[in-house]
Coordinates of C-alpha atoms in Angstrom, one line a residue:
Chain W
M1 CA -111.1 136.5 19.6
R2 CA -109.8 137.3 22.7
K3 CA -110.2 141.0 22.0
L4 CA -113.3 140.4 21.1
F5 CA -114.8 139.5 24.2
D6 CA -112.4 142.0 25.7
R7 CA -114.0 144.4 24.6
I8 CA -117.1 143.4 24.6
S9 CA -116.2 142.9 28.7
Y10 CA -115.0 145.9 28.5
F11 CA -117.9 148.0 26.8
W12 CA -120.2 146.4 29.5
I13 CA -118.3 147.0 32.5
T14 CA -118.2 150.6 31.3
V15 CA -122.0 151.0 30.6
I16 CA -122.9 149.1 34.4
E17 CA -120.6 150.7 36.7
T18 CA -121.9 154.3 34.6
L19 CA -125.1 154.0 35.8
L20 CA -123.8 152.6 38.9
R21 CA -120.7 155.4 39.3
F22 CA -122.9 155.6 42.9
F23 CA -122.1 152.5 44.7
P24 CA -118.5 150.4 45.0
F25 CA -117.2 147.5 42.4
P26 CA -114.4 146.2 43.9
A27 CA -112.0 143.6 41.3
K28 CA -108.6 141.8 42.7
T29 CA -106.2 142.8 43.9
G30 CA -102.2 142.6 43.6
M31 CA -99.8 142.0 40.8
V32 CA -101.0 142.5 36.8
K33 CA -98.8 142.2 34.9
I34 CA -98.8 144.0 31.7
G35 CA -96.6 143.2 28.6
S36 CA -93.3 141.6 29.0
P37 CA -92.2 143.5 32.2
D38 CA -88.9 142.7 33.1
S39 CA -86.7 143.9 36.1
N40 CA -86.3 147.5 34.9
S41 CA -89.9 148.0 34.1
P42 CA -92.0 150.5 36.2
V43 CA -94.3 149.9 38.6
F44 CA -97.9 151.7 39.0
L45 CA -100.6 150.8 41.4
T46 CA -104.0 152.1 41.7
C47 CA -107.5 151.2 42.9
N48 CA -109.8 148.0 42.6
F49 CA -112.4 150.6 40.5
Q50 CA -113.0 147.6 38.2
L51 CA -113.1 150.9 35.9
T52 CA -110.8 153.0 36.9
V53 CA -108.2 149.1 36.7
R54 CA -109.9 148.2 33.1
R55 CA -109.1 151.7 32.0
V56 CA -106.1 151.7 33.1
K57 CA -104.5 148.8 32.3
R58 CA -105.7 150.7 28.1
A59 CA -104.4 152.8 29.0
L60 CA -100.7 151.0 29.8
K61 CA -101.9 149.1 26.6
G62 CA -97.7 149.0 24.7
I63 CA -95.5 149.4 28.0
D64 CA -94.0 146.7 30.1
C65 CA -94.9 147.0 33.3
Y66 CA -96.2 146.2 36.2
L67 CA -99.6 146.9 37.5
L68 CA -100.3 147.2 41.6
V69 CA -103.9 146.9 42.9
A70 CA -104.1 148.8 45.4
N71 CA -107.4 147.1 48.3
T72 CA -108.9 150.4 48.2
R73 CA -112.7 148.6 48.7
G74 CA -113.8 148.6 45.4
I75 CA -113.6 153.1 45.3
N76 CA -111.9 155.1 43.3
V77 CA -108.2 156.7 43.2
W78 CA -109.5 160.2 44.5
C79 CA -112.4 159.4 46.8
A80 CA -110.2 156.6 48.8
A81 CA -108.1 158.1 49.3
T82 CA -109.5 161.2 51.1
G83 CA -111.7 159.3 52.9
G84 CA -110.1 156.4 53.6
H85 CA -108.9 153.6 52.4
L86 CA -106.6 153.6 49.9
N87 CA -104.4 155.1 52.8
N88 CA -100.0 153.7 54.1
H89 CA -101.1 150.5 55.0
S90 CA -103.1 149.5 51.6
V91 CA -100.1 151.1 49.3
I92 CA -97.6 149.0 51.9
S93 CA -99.4 146.1 51.4
V94 CA -99.6 145.4 48.3
I95 CA -96.6 146.2 47.9
K96 CA -95.2 144.2 50.3
T97 CA -97.6 140.6 49.4
S98 CA -98.0 141.0 45.9
G99 CA -94.6 139.7 45.5
I100 CA -93.6 142.4 43.4
E101 CA -90.3 143.2 45.9
E102 CA -89.1 139.3 44.1
K103 CA -89.8 140.9 40.1
V104 CA -88.0 143.8 39.6
D105 CA -84.5 145.4 41.3
H106 CA -85.8 148.8 41.3
K107 CA -88.1 150.4 44.5
K108 CA -89.8 152.8 42.7
I109 CA -94.0 152.9 42.4
I110 CA -95.7 155.6 40.7
L111 CA -98.8 156.4 42.7
P112 CA -101.4 158.3 40.8
Q113 CA -100.7 162.1 41.9
L114 CA -104.7 162.3 43.4
A115 CA -103.6 159.1 46.1
A116 CA -101.6 162.2 48.0
P117 CA -104.4 162.9 50.2
G118 CA -104.7 159.7 51.8
V119 CA -101.2 157.9 51.3
E120 CA -97.3 159.2 52.4
S121 CA -94.6 159.0 51.0
K122 CA -92.6 159.3 54.1
V123 CA -93.9 156.5 55.1
I124 CA -94.0 154.4 52.4
K125 CA -90.7 155.3 51.9
K126 CA -90.1 154.0 56.4
K127 CA -91.8 151.6 56.9
T128 CA -90.8 149.7 53.2
S129 CA -88.5 151.5 51.5
W130 CA -90.1 152.1 48.4
E131 CA -90.0 155.4 46.5
V132 CA -92.9 156.4 45.5
L133 CA -93.7 158.9 42.3
W134 CA -96.9 161.1 41.5
G135 CA -97.9 160.6 38.6
P136 CA -99.9 162.6 36.6
V137 CA -103.3 163.3 37.4
D138 CA -105.2 161.7 34.7
I139 CA -104.1 157.9 33.2
K140 CA -103.8 159.4 29.6
D141 CA -100.7 161.7 29.6
I142 CA -98.8 158.3 31.6
K143 CA -96.9 157.7 28.4
E144 CA -95.9 161.2 27.5
F145 CA -94.7 160.8 31.7
L146 CA -92.5 158.5 31.2
E147 CA -91.2 159.8 28.7
N148 CA -91.0 163.2 30.1
N149 CA -88.3 160.9 32.4
F150 CA -91.7 160.9 35.2
T151 CA -92.3 164.9 34.4
K152 CA -95.4 166.1 34.4
S153 CA -96.2 169.6 33.5
E154 CA -99.1 171.2 34.2
Q155 CA -102.2 170.6 32.5
M156 CA -101.1 166.5 34.0
H157 CA -101.0 168.1 37.0
K158 CA -104.4 170.1 37.2
V159 CA -108.4 167.9 37.9
T160 CA -111.0 169.6 35.3
F161 CA -114.4 168.1 34.2
P162 CA -114.6 168.6 30.5
L163 CA -118.0 167.4 29.5
T164 CA -117.3 164.1 28.9
E165 CA -116.6 164.0 32.7
R166 CA -119.6 166.1 33.2
I167 CA -122.0 163.2 31.8
E168 CA -121.1 160.8 33.6
M169 CA -121.4 161.7 36.8
A170 CA -125.4 163.2 35.8
I171 CA -125.6 159.3 35.0
M172 CA -124.8 158.7 38.2
W173 CA -127.3 160.5 39.6
A174 CA -129.5 160.9 36.5
F175 CA -130.0 156.4 36.3
P176 CA -130.4 155.0 40.8
L177 CA -133.1 158.2 40.8
S178 CA -135.2 157.0 37.7
V179 CA -134.9 153.8 38.9
F180 CA -136.5 154.6 42.8
L181 CA -138.8 157.8 41.3
S182 CA -139.9 154.7 38.9
L183 CA -141.3 152.1 41.6
I184 CA -143.3 154.7 43.2
W185 CA -144.7 155.5 40.9
I186 CA -146.3 152.8 39.0
P187 CA -148.5 152.0 41.7
F188 CA -149.4 154.8 40.3
F189 CA -149.3 156.3 37.6
I190 CA -148.0 153.5 35.9
D191 CA -148.6 155.7 32.4
E192 CA -145.9 158.3 33.6
L193 CA -143.0 155.8 33.9
L194 CA -141.3 157.3 30.2
A195 CA -142.0 160.9 31.1
L196 CA -140.9 160.8 34.4
W197 CA -137.4 158.7 32.9
M198 CA -137.0 161.7 30.7
Q199 CA -137.4 164.3 33.2
V200 CA -134.7 163.2 35.3
W201 CA -132.6 162.4 33.0
G202 CA -133.5 165.9 31.5
I203 CA -132.5 167.5 34.8
S204 CA -130.0 165.4 35.7
L205 CA -127.8 166.1 32.4
M206 CA -128.9 169.9 31.6
T207 CA -127.4 170.5 35.4
F208 CA -124.1 169.9 34.1
I209 CA -124.0 170.5 30.7
F210 CA -124.5 174.1 31.6
Y211 CA -122.4 173.6 34.8
P212 CA -119.8 175.5 33.4
I213 CA -122.3 178.9 33.7
F214 CA -123.3 177.8 37.6
E215 CA -120.1 177.7 38.7
P216 CA -119.2 181.7 39.0
I217 CA -121.8 181.6 41.1
L218 CA -120.8 179.0 43.2
L219 CA -117.2 180.3 43.8
L220 CA -119.1 183.9 44.4
E221 CA -119.9 182.1 46.9
K222 CA -116.9 180.5 47.9
R223 CA -115.2 183.7 48.2
Q224 CA -116.8 184.7 51.2
K225 CA -115.8 181.4 53.5
K226 CA -118.8 181.2 55.2
Y227 CA -120.4 177.3 55.9
A228 CA -123.8 176.8 54.9
F229 CA -124.7 173.5 54.2
F230 CA -127.1 175.4 51.3
G231 CA -126.1 178.3 51.2
W232 CA -127.7 181.1 48.4
S233 CA -125.6 180.4 45.4
K234 CA -127.3 176.7 45.4
L235 CA -130.1 178.6 45.9
L236 CA -130.2 180.5 42.7
I237 CA -128.8 177.5 40.8
L238 CA -132.4 175.9 41.7
I239 CA -134.2 178.0 41.3
F240 CA -132.4 178.2 37.8
I241 CA -132.7 174.7 36.9
S242 CA -136.1 173.6 38.8
S243 CA -137.8 176.8 36.6
F244 CA -136.6 174.8 33.4
S245 CA -137.5 171.8 34.1
L246 CA -141.3 173.7 34.6
L247 CA -141.0 173.8 31.0
G248 CA -140.7 169.9 30.6
T249 CA -143.4 170.1 32.8
V250 CA -145.7 172.9 30.8
I251 CA -144.0 170.2 27.9
Y252 CA -145.5 167.2 29.1
T253 CA -149.5 168.5 29.4
I254 CA -149.3 169.8 26.6
I255 CA -148.8 166.7 25.2
L256 CA -151.5 164.8 26.5
N257 CA -154.1 167.7 26.6
S258 CA -154.6 167.6 29.5
F259 CA -154.9 170.3 32.1
E260 CA -156.3 168.7 35.4
P261 CA -154.7 170.8 37.7
W262 CA -153.3 167.2 40.4
L263 CA -151.1 166.1 37.4
F264 CA -149.2 169.4 36.5
A265 CA -148.4 170.3 40.5
R266 CA -148.2 166.9 40.6
W267 CA -145.2 167.2 38.5
C268 CA -144.6 170.7 39.3
I269 CA -143.6 168.8 43.3
F270 CA -141.7 165.9 41.3
S271 CA -139.3 168.2 39.3
L272 CA -138.8 170.3 42.1
I273 CA -137.9 167.2 44.5
V274 CA -135.4 166.2 41.2
S275 CA -134.0 169.0 41.4
I276 CA -133.4 169.5 45.4
I277 CA -131.6 166.3 45.3
I278 CA -129.1 167.3 42.1
V279 CA -128.3 171.0 43.9
I280 CA -128.3 169.1 47.4
D281 CA -124.2 168.8 46.7
L282 CA -123.9 169.4 43.6
T283 CA -120.1 171.5 44.5
G284 CA -119.8 167.1 46.5
T285 CA -120.2 166.1 42.5
T286 CA -118.0 168.0 41.2
P287 CA -114.2 167.7 40.7
L288 CA -113.8 171.0 41.7
F289 CA -115.2 171.8 44.4
K290 CA -115.3 170.1 48.4
S291 CA -118.5 168.4 49.5
D292 CA -120.9 170.8 51.2
T293 CA -121.0 168.4 53.8
H294 CA -117.9 169.0 55.1
G295 CA -116.7 171.4 57.1
D296 CA -113.4 172.2 56.1
K297 CA -114.5 173.5 52.6
V298 CA -114.2 177.4 54.0
F299 CA -110.6 176.3 55.8
T300 CA -107.8 178.1 54.6
I301 CA -104.0 176.7 53.9
K302 CA -102.0 178.6 55.5
V303 CA -97.7 177.7 54.7
D304 CA -95.4 178.6 57.5
A305 CA -92.2 180.2 56.2
E306 CA -90.0 178.7 58.8
K307 CA -90.9 175.5 58.3
C308 CA -90.8 175.4 54.8
K309 CA -87.7 174.0 52.9
G310 CA -88.7 174.6 49.5
T311 CA -89.0 170.9 48.2
S312 CA -92.1 172.1 46.1
I313 CA -93.8 168.9 47.3
C314 CA -97.3 170.6 47.1
L315 CA -96.5 171.9 43.7
S316 CA -96.5 167.8 42.3
V317 CA -99.5 167.0 44.3
C318 CA -101.3 170.0 44.1
P319 CA -104.6 168.7 41.7
R320 CA -105.5 172.5 41.1
N321 CA -101.9 174.5 40.8
C322 CA -102.3 176.3 43.4
F323 CA -99.1 177.1 44.6
E324 CA -96.0 178.4 43.2
M325 CA -92.3 178.8 44.8
S326 CA -91.0 182.1 44.9
E327 CA -88.7 184.1 43.6
E328 CA -86.5 185.4 46.0
R329 CA -86.9 182.2 48.4
N330 CA -86.5 178.3 48.5
L331 CA -90.1 178.8 49.4
A332 CA -93.7 177.7 48.6
I333 CA -97.0 180.0 48.1
F334 CA -99.6 179.4 48.8
K335 CA -100.9 181.4 46.0
H336 CA -104.2 180.0 43.9
E337 CA -106.5 179.7 47.0
Q338 CA -110.1 180.7 44.8
D339 CA -108.8 177.0 43.1
C340 CA -108.4 175.3 46.5
V341 CA -110.4 171.9 46.7
Q342 CA -109.3 171.4 51.0
C343 CA -108.5 168.2 49.2
S344 CA -105.0 167.7 51.4
A345 CA -102.8 166.3 49.8
C346 CA -100.0 169.1 50.5
I347 CA -101.0 169.0 53.8
V348 CA -100.0 164.9 54.0
Q349 CA -97.8 165.4 52.1
C350 CA -95.1 167.8 53.7
P351 CA -91.8 166.2 54.8
F352 CA -91.8 169.1 57.3
D353 CA -95.2 170.0 58.3
A354 CA -94.7 173.6 57.0
I355 CA -99.0 173.5 55.4
Q356 CA -101.9 173.6 58.4
F357 CA -105.5 173.7 57.7
E358 CA -106.8 177.2 59.1
D359 CA -110.6 178.3 60.0
Q360 CA -113.0 181.4 59.8
K361 CA -111.3 182.2 63.3
G362 CA -108.1 181.9 62.6
N363 CA -107.9 178.7 64.2
I364 CA -105.6 175.6 62.8
L365 CA -105.7 172.4 62.0
T366 CA -102.8 170.4 62.4
P367 CA -101.0 167.6 60.1
E368 CA -101.5 165.9 62.3
T369 CA -105.6 165.2 62.9
V370 CA -105.1 165.8 58.9
R371 CA -104.0 162.5 58.4
K372 CA -105.4 160.4 60.7
F373 CA -109.0 161.7 60.1
K374 CA -109.8 161.2 56.7
L375 CA -113.5 162.3 55.0
N376 CA -115.8 159.7 54.7
L377 CA -119.5 159.5 55.6
S378 CA -119.1 160.3 58.6
G379 CA -115.6 161.9 59.0
K380 CA -115.1 164.1 61.8
R381 CA -112.1 166.6 60.9
T382 CA -113.5 169.4 63.2
I383 CA -111.0 172.2 64.8
R384 CA -112.5 170.1 67.9
G385 CA -112.0 166.5 66.6
N386 CA -108.1 168.2 67.4
Q387 CA -108.3 169.1 71.1
S388 CA -110.2 166.6 71.9
Chain D
M1 CA -115.9 145.8 59.3
K2 CA -115.6 147.0 54.9
V3 CA -117.0 150.7 56.0
L4 CA -116.0 150.1 59.9
E5 CA -113.6 152.3 59.5
S6 CA -115.3 155.6 58.4
S7 CA -117.2 155.8 62.2
P8 CA -115.2 154.2 65.2
H9 CA -116.6 155.5 67.4
R10 CA -120.2 153.8 66.3
Y11 CA -118.4 150.5 65.7
D12 CA -119.7 148.9 68.6
K13 CA -123.2 149.2 68.4
G14 CA -123.0 148.2 65.2
I15 CA -121.0 145.0 65.5
R16 CA -123.6 144.5 68.1
I17 CA -127.3 144.1 65.7
L18 CA -124.9 142.4 63.5
T19 CA -124.1 139.7 66.5
L20 CA -128.2 139.3 67.2
G21 CA -125.7 141.1 70.9
K22 CA -123.9 137.9 71.5
I23 CA -120.5 139.4 70.7
D24 CA -119.7 139.1 74.5
E25 CA -120.0 135.4 74.9
I26 CA -117.9 134.7 71.9
Y27 CA -115.0 137.3 73.1
D28 CA -115.8 134.9 76.6
R29 CA -115.9 131.8 74.3
L30 CA -112.5 133.0 72.3
I31 CA -110.1 134.5 75.3
E32 CA -110.7 130.7 77.7
K33 CA -107.8 129.8 76.1
I34 CA -105.8 132.8 77.2
G35 CA -103.8 132.3 80.4
K36 CA -101.7 134.2 82.7
G37 CA -98.6 135.8 81.9
D38 CA -99.3 134.6 77.7
R39 CA -97.9 137.4 74.9
V40 CA -100.9 137.8 72.3
L41 CA -101.0 139.4 68.9
D42 CA -104.5 141.0 68.5
I43 CA -104.4 141.6 65.4
G44 CA -107.3 144.1 64.3
C45 CA -107.9 144.7 67.4
G46 CA -110.3 148.3 66.5
T47 CA -111.8 149.3 69.6
G48 CA -109.9 147.7 71.3
L49 CA -112.8 144.9 73.2
L50 CA -110.8 141.6 73.2
S51 CA -107.0 142.9 73.1
I52 CA -109.1 143.8 77.5
R53 CA -110.4 140.9 77.9
A54 CA -107.4 138.9 77.2
I55 CA -105.7 140.8 79.6
N56 CA -107.8 140.9 82.7
K57 CA -107.2 136.5 82.2
G58 CA -103.4 137.7 82.6
A59 CA -103.0 138.9 79.2
S60 CA -99.8 140.8 78.1
V61 CA -101.3 142.3 74.4
V62 CA -99.6 143.6 71.3
G63 CA -102.8 145.1 69.5
I64 CA -102.0 145.9 65.7
D65 CA -104.8 147.5 63.4
I66 CA -105.1 150.4 60.4
N67 CA -107.8 152.7 61.9
P68 CA -105.8 156.0 64.2
Q69 CA -109.1 156.7 64.7
M70 CA -110.1 152.7 66.6
L71 CA -106.9 152.6 68.1
E72 CA -107.2 155.7 69.8
I73 CA -110.8 155.1 71.4
A74 CA -108.8 151.3 72.6
E75 CA -106.2 153.7 74.1
K76 CA -109.1 155.8 76.2
R77 CA -110.6 151.6 76.7
A78 CA -106.9 151.3 78.2
E79 CA -106.6 153.8 80.2
Q80 CA -110.3 153.0 81.6
F81 CA -110.3 149.9 82.8
E82 CA -106.3 150.5 84.3
C83 CA -103.6 147.8 81.6
Q84 CA -102.4 150.1 80.3
A85 CA -99.1 149.1 80.8
E86 CA -100.0 145.6 79.6
L87 CA -101.4 147.1 76.0
E88 CA -99.5 147.5 73.4
L89 CA -101.9 149.3 70.2
L90 CA -99.0 149.7 67.3
E91 CA -100.9 151.1 63.9
M92 CA -100.2 148.1 61.0
G93 CA -101.4 146.2 58.3
V94 CA -100.6 142.4 58.8
A95 CA -98.1 143.5 56.0
E96 CA -96.5 144.6 58.6
M97 CA -96.1 141.6 60.7
D98 CA -92.3 140.9 59.5
R99 CA -91.1 142.9 61.8
F100 CA -92.6 140.0 64.3
E101 CA -89.7 138.2 66.0
D102 CA -89.7 134.2 64.9
S103 CA -91.7 132.4 68.2
S104 CA -92.1 135.2 70.2
F105 CA -95.7 134.8 70.9
D106 CA -98.3 132.2 72.8
K107 CA -101.6 133.3 71.4
V108 CA -102.4 135.2 68.2
I109 CA -106.5 136.2 68.1
S110 CA -108.0 138.0 66.0
S111 CA -112.2 139.1 64.9
L112 CA -113.8 140.3 62.2
C113 CA -110.7 140.7 60.5
F114 CA -109.1 138.0 58.5
S115 CA -112.8 138.1 57.0
E116 CA -112.1 141.9 55.3
L117 CA -108.9 140.9 53.9
P118 CA -107.8 140.2 49.8
E119 CA -107.0 136.5 49.8
Y120 CA -102.8 137.6 49.3
E121 CA -102.8 139.1 52.9
L122 CA -104.6 136.2 54.2
E123 CA -101.9 134.0 52.8
Y124 CA -99.2 136.0 53.7
T125 CA -101.1 136.9 57.2
L126 CA -101.4 132.7 58.0
K127 CA -97.1 132.3 57.2
Q128 CA -96.4 135.3 59.0
T129 CA -98.8 134.3 61.7
R130 CA -96.7 131.2 61.6
R131 CA -93.6 132.2 62.2
I132 CA -94.0 134.7 65.7
L133 CA -95.8 132.2 67.6
K134 CA -93.3 129.5 69.6
E135 CA -94.5 126.2 69.6
G136 CA -97.9 124.8 70.7
G137 CA -98.7 128.4 70.8
L138 CA -102.9 129.0 69.2
L139 CA -104.1 130.5 67.2
I140 CA -107.5 132.2 67.9
L141 CA -109.9 133.0 65.4
G142 CA -113.8 134.2 65.4
D143 CA -115.3 135.3 62.4
E144 CA -117.8 136.0 60.3
N145 CA -118.5 132.4 58.4
K146 CA -119.4 132.3 54.4
P147 CA -122.0 128.6 55.0
K148 CA -120.6 125.7 52.7
N149 CA -125.1 124.2 52.6
F150 CA -126.5 126.4 49.5
I151 CA -129.7 126.7 52.0
K152 CA -128.3 127.9 55.0
R153 CA -126.9 130.7 52.9
F154 CA -130.4 131.4 51.4
L155 CA -131.3 131.5 55.2
N156 CA -128.2 133.0 55.9
F157 CA -128.6 136.3 53.5
V158 CA -132.5 136.0 54.5
V159 CA -131.6 136.7 58.0
R160 CA -129.3 139.1 57.5
F161 CA -130.8 141.8 55.1
P162 CA -132.6 143.6 57.6
L163 CA -129.5 143.9 60.3
V164 CA -127.8 145.0 57.6
I165 CA -129.7 146.9 56.3
I166 CA -130.4 148.6 59.6
T167 CA -126.8 148.6 61.0
Y168 CA -125.2 150.6 57.6
I169 CA -128.2 153.5 58.7
L170 CA -127.4 153.5 62.3
T171 CA -123.1 153.6 61.8
Q172 CA -122.7 152.5 58.6
T173 CA -120.1 149.5 58.9
T174 CA -120.9 146.5 57.5
T175 CA -119.1 143.1 57.7
S176 CA -117.8 140.1 55.0
A177 CA -117.5 137.0 55.7
L178 CA -114.8 134.3 55.6
S179 CA -114.8 130.8 53.1
N180 CA -113.4 128.0 53.2
I181 CA -111.2 128.8 56.3
D182 CA -110.9 125.4 57.3
L183 CA -108.6 124.2 54.3
K184 CA -107.3 127.7 54.1
L185 CA -105.8 127.4 57.7
R186 CA -104.2 123.4 56.6
S187 CA -102.9 125.1 53.6
S188 CA -100.3 127.1 55.1
G189 CA -99.9 125.0 58.0
F190 CA -102.3 124.6 60.6
E191 CA -104.1 121.8 62.7
P192 CA -107.5 122.5 64.0
I193 CA -108.1 122.1 67.5
S194 CA -111.9 123.1 67.4
V195 CA -114.3 124.4 65.6
R196 CA -117.6 125.8 66.6
K197 CA -120.6 127.4 64.2
N198 CA -123.8 128.8 65.7
K199 CA -126.6 126.7 63.6
L200 CA -126.7 129.4 59.8
E201 CA -122.8 128.8 59.6
N202 CA -122.5 132.6 59.5
F203 CA -120.9 132.3 62.4
I204 CA -117.4 130.2 62.5
E205 CA -115.4 130.4 65.4
I206 CA -111.7 128.3 65.6
I207 CA -108.2 127.2 67.9
A208 CA -106.3 126.2 65.2
G209 CA -103.0 124.7 66.4
K210 CA -99.3 124.4 64.4
S211 CA -99.4 120.9 62.6
E212 CA -95.9 119.6 62.2
E213 CA -95.6 118.2 59.1
Y214 CA -95.3 122.0 57.8
L215 CA -93.1 122.9 55.6
S216 CA -92.6 125.9 54.7

């Protein structure tokens, strides 16, 4: 009976929070027992976005362990870590106040790898004497990670954008948009509601399903390293999508068998607006590019060969496998610049401050600034911020 | 202060709108009991507005906050008022309060911070506060409150809703509210000495002392 109830609630949480993915859903924070853990059981940590907590619990089924749910204000791990809500303090707090220290004999905690831009393992160690181990990006790999004695394969390091996730992102845009636009449409054209929903969902799903076609265009512009909020690559994609949505408009007018010019014009404008909204921060909706709202999307990673001691911590936290170790000496090399998403995990984690951001003009953004200034709507991580 | 960490430079403005400009009066009342020579801990000192007021009354203040950007503003403000010597700013969360010695503070003040703490942190904070306060020390709180009365809660929602929207648009900040703080204080070994609520009961100011019978 309980199992059935669990399944039903999991289903509904998935549905609701996928539709409203844009908004935070805080889950209860603190310590959760999974199975029947003892004093040697592993300790995991996650954010308190409800959907994540549920998925993590499901993935951990069968492993006797403790799960610490840190207070990230209902935001998912990666966004909370880069946006400043999953930080040293939220980790220290849950370690010290949840009662975990009395439950286990060891002091090792497994954090999701994507928490690395926000949580400094060095600080956690110093302030709580707990050692941070960076787990896999995807919780689904957790069993393999444990079986292989806390080592990760290259694939377990890497953030990808598979079809299921792309559809989730499409829904994230489509649902609130169609609800909002319906409210505007209902007083005037209530009989067009079905077409409205089909158009909005069609445009969003198409954009994300066909995303692999757009990716090379976005990469091409990224290679130019010029900051633009709405660059030529997005313009191209916009033209592509809006002309495709024009097809929907034509079909709609044919079905209605009404060739009233105002109806056609209205739907053209509508489709264009929806396409613009979805394309405007297309890069920010993917985990493969940095949002265009951030100026540091054109910054480059620089490794200071003098300071680098070859700890290879950057290799273990980079979600895009950009680093390689030099074959000649113990040194990390930033090799795959094209793949970098400027998440800054490597900069934050490097214990010797050997990694820095550099802007187009060669100005340096120090690790200290990167650690201090998180990225969010009003985040100001610029070279200027560094100097003031 | 939920999303406030995202925009410290606009924080003070946000709080001013949310409290309809009453925040200054509130701060003034919160520091009423602070006297010359007091050693004060300001939990969640933020941009340092309350800390500096306490310093002006002759206290020396340790201000803690988890947000380095807010602390930076506090530091600049301290320079401006030339009271850097009396204000020690530490970037740390309440979970690290165990670093302070027993009975080392005369007063612990906090404004708009306790409501941001999850349940287990609040409990921990109260426990630690009781430990670090001297005999006869006071805990002074000013925070948003969830009214107990249903009608007031509803009225509060109606009144606050537009304010919350305006504030969010202007500053991307918002706040949350404390519920049953008096009960929580009592169960953590504090005895409220004075409790002041506004008419809508959406803001609460409490002065509490250590109660004798509490055995930790």
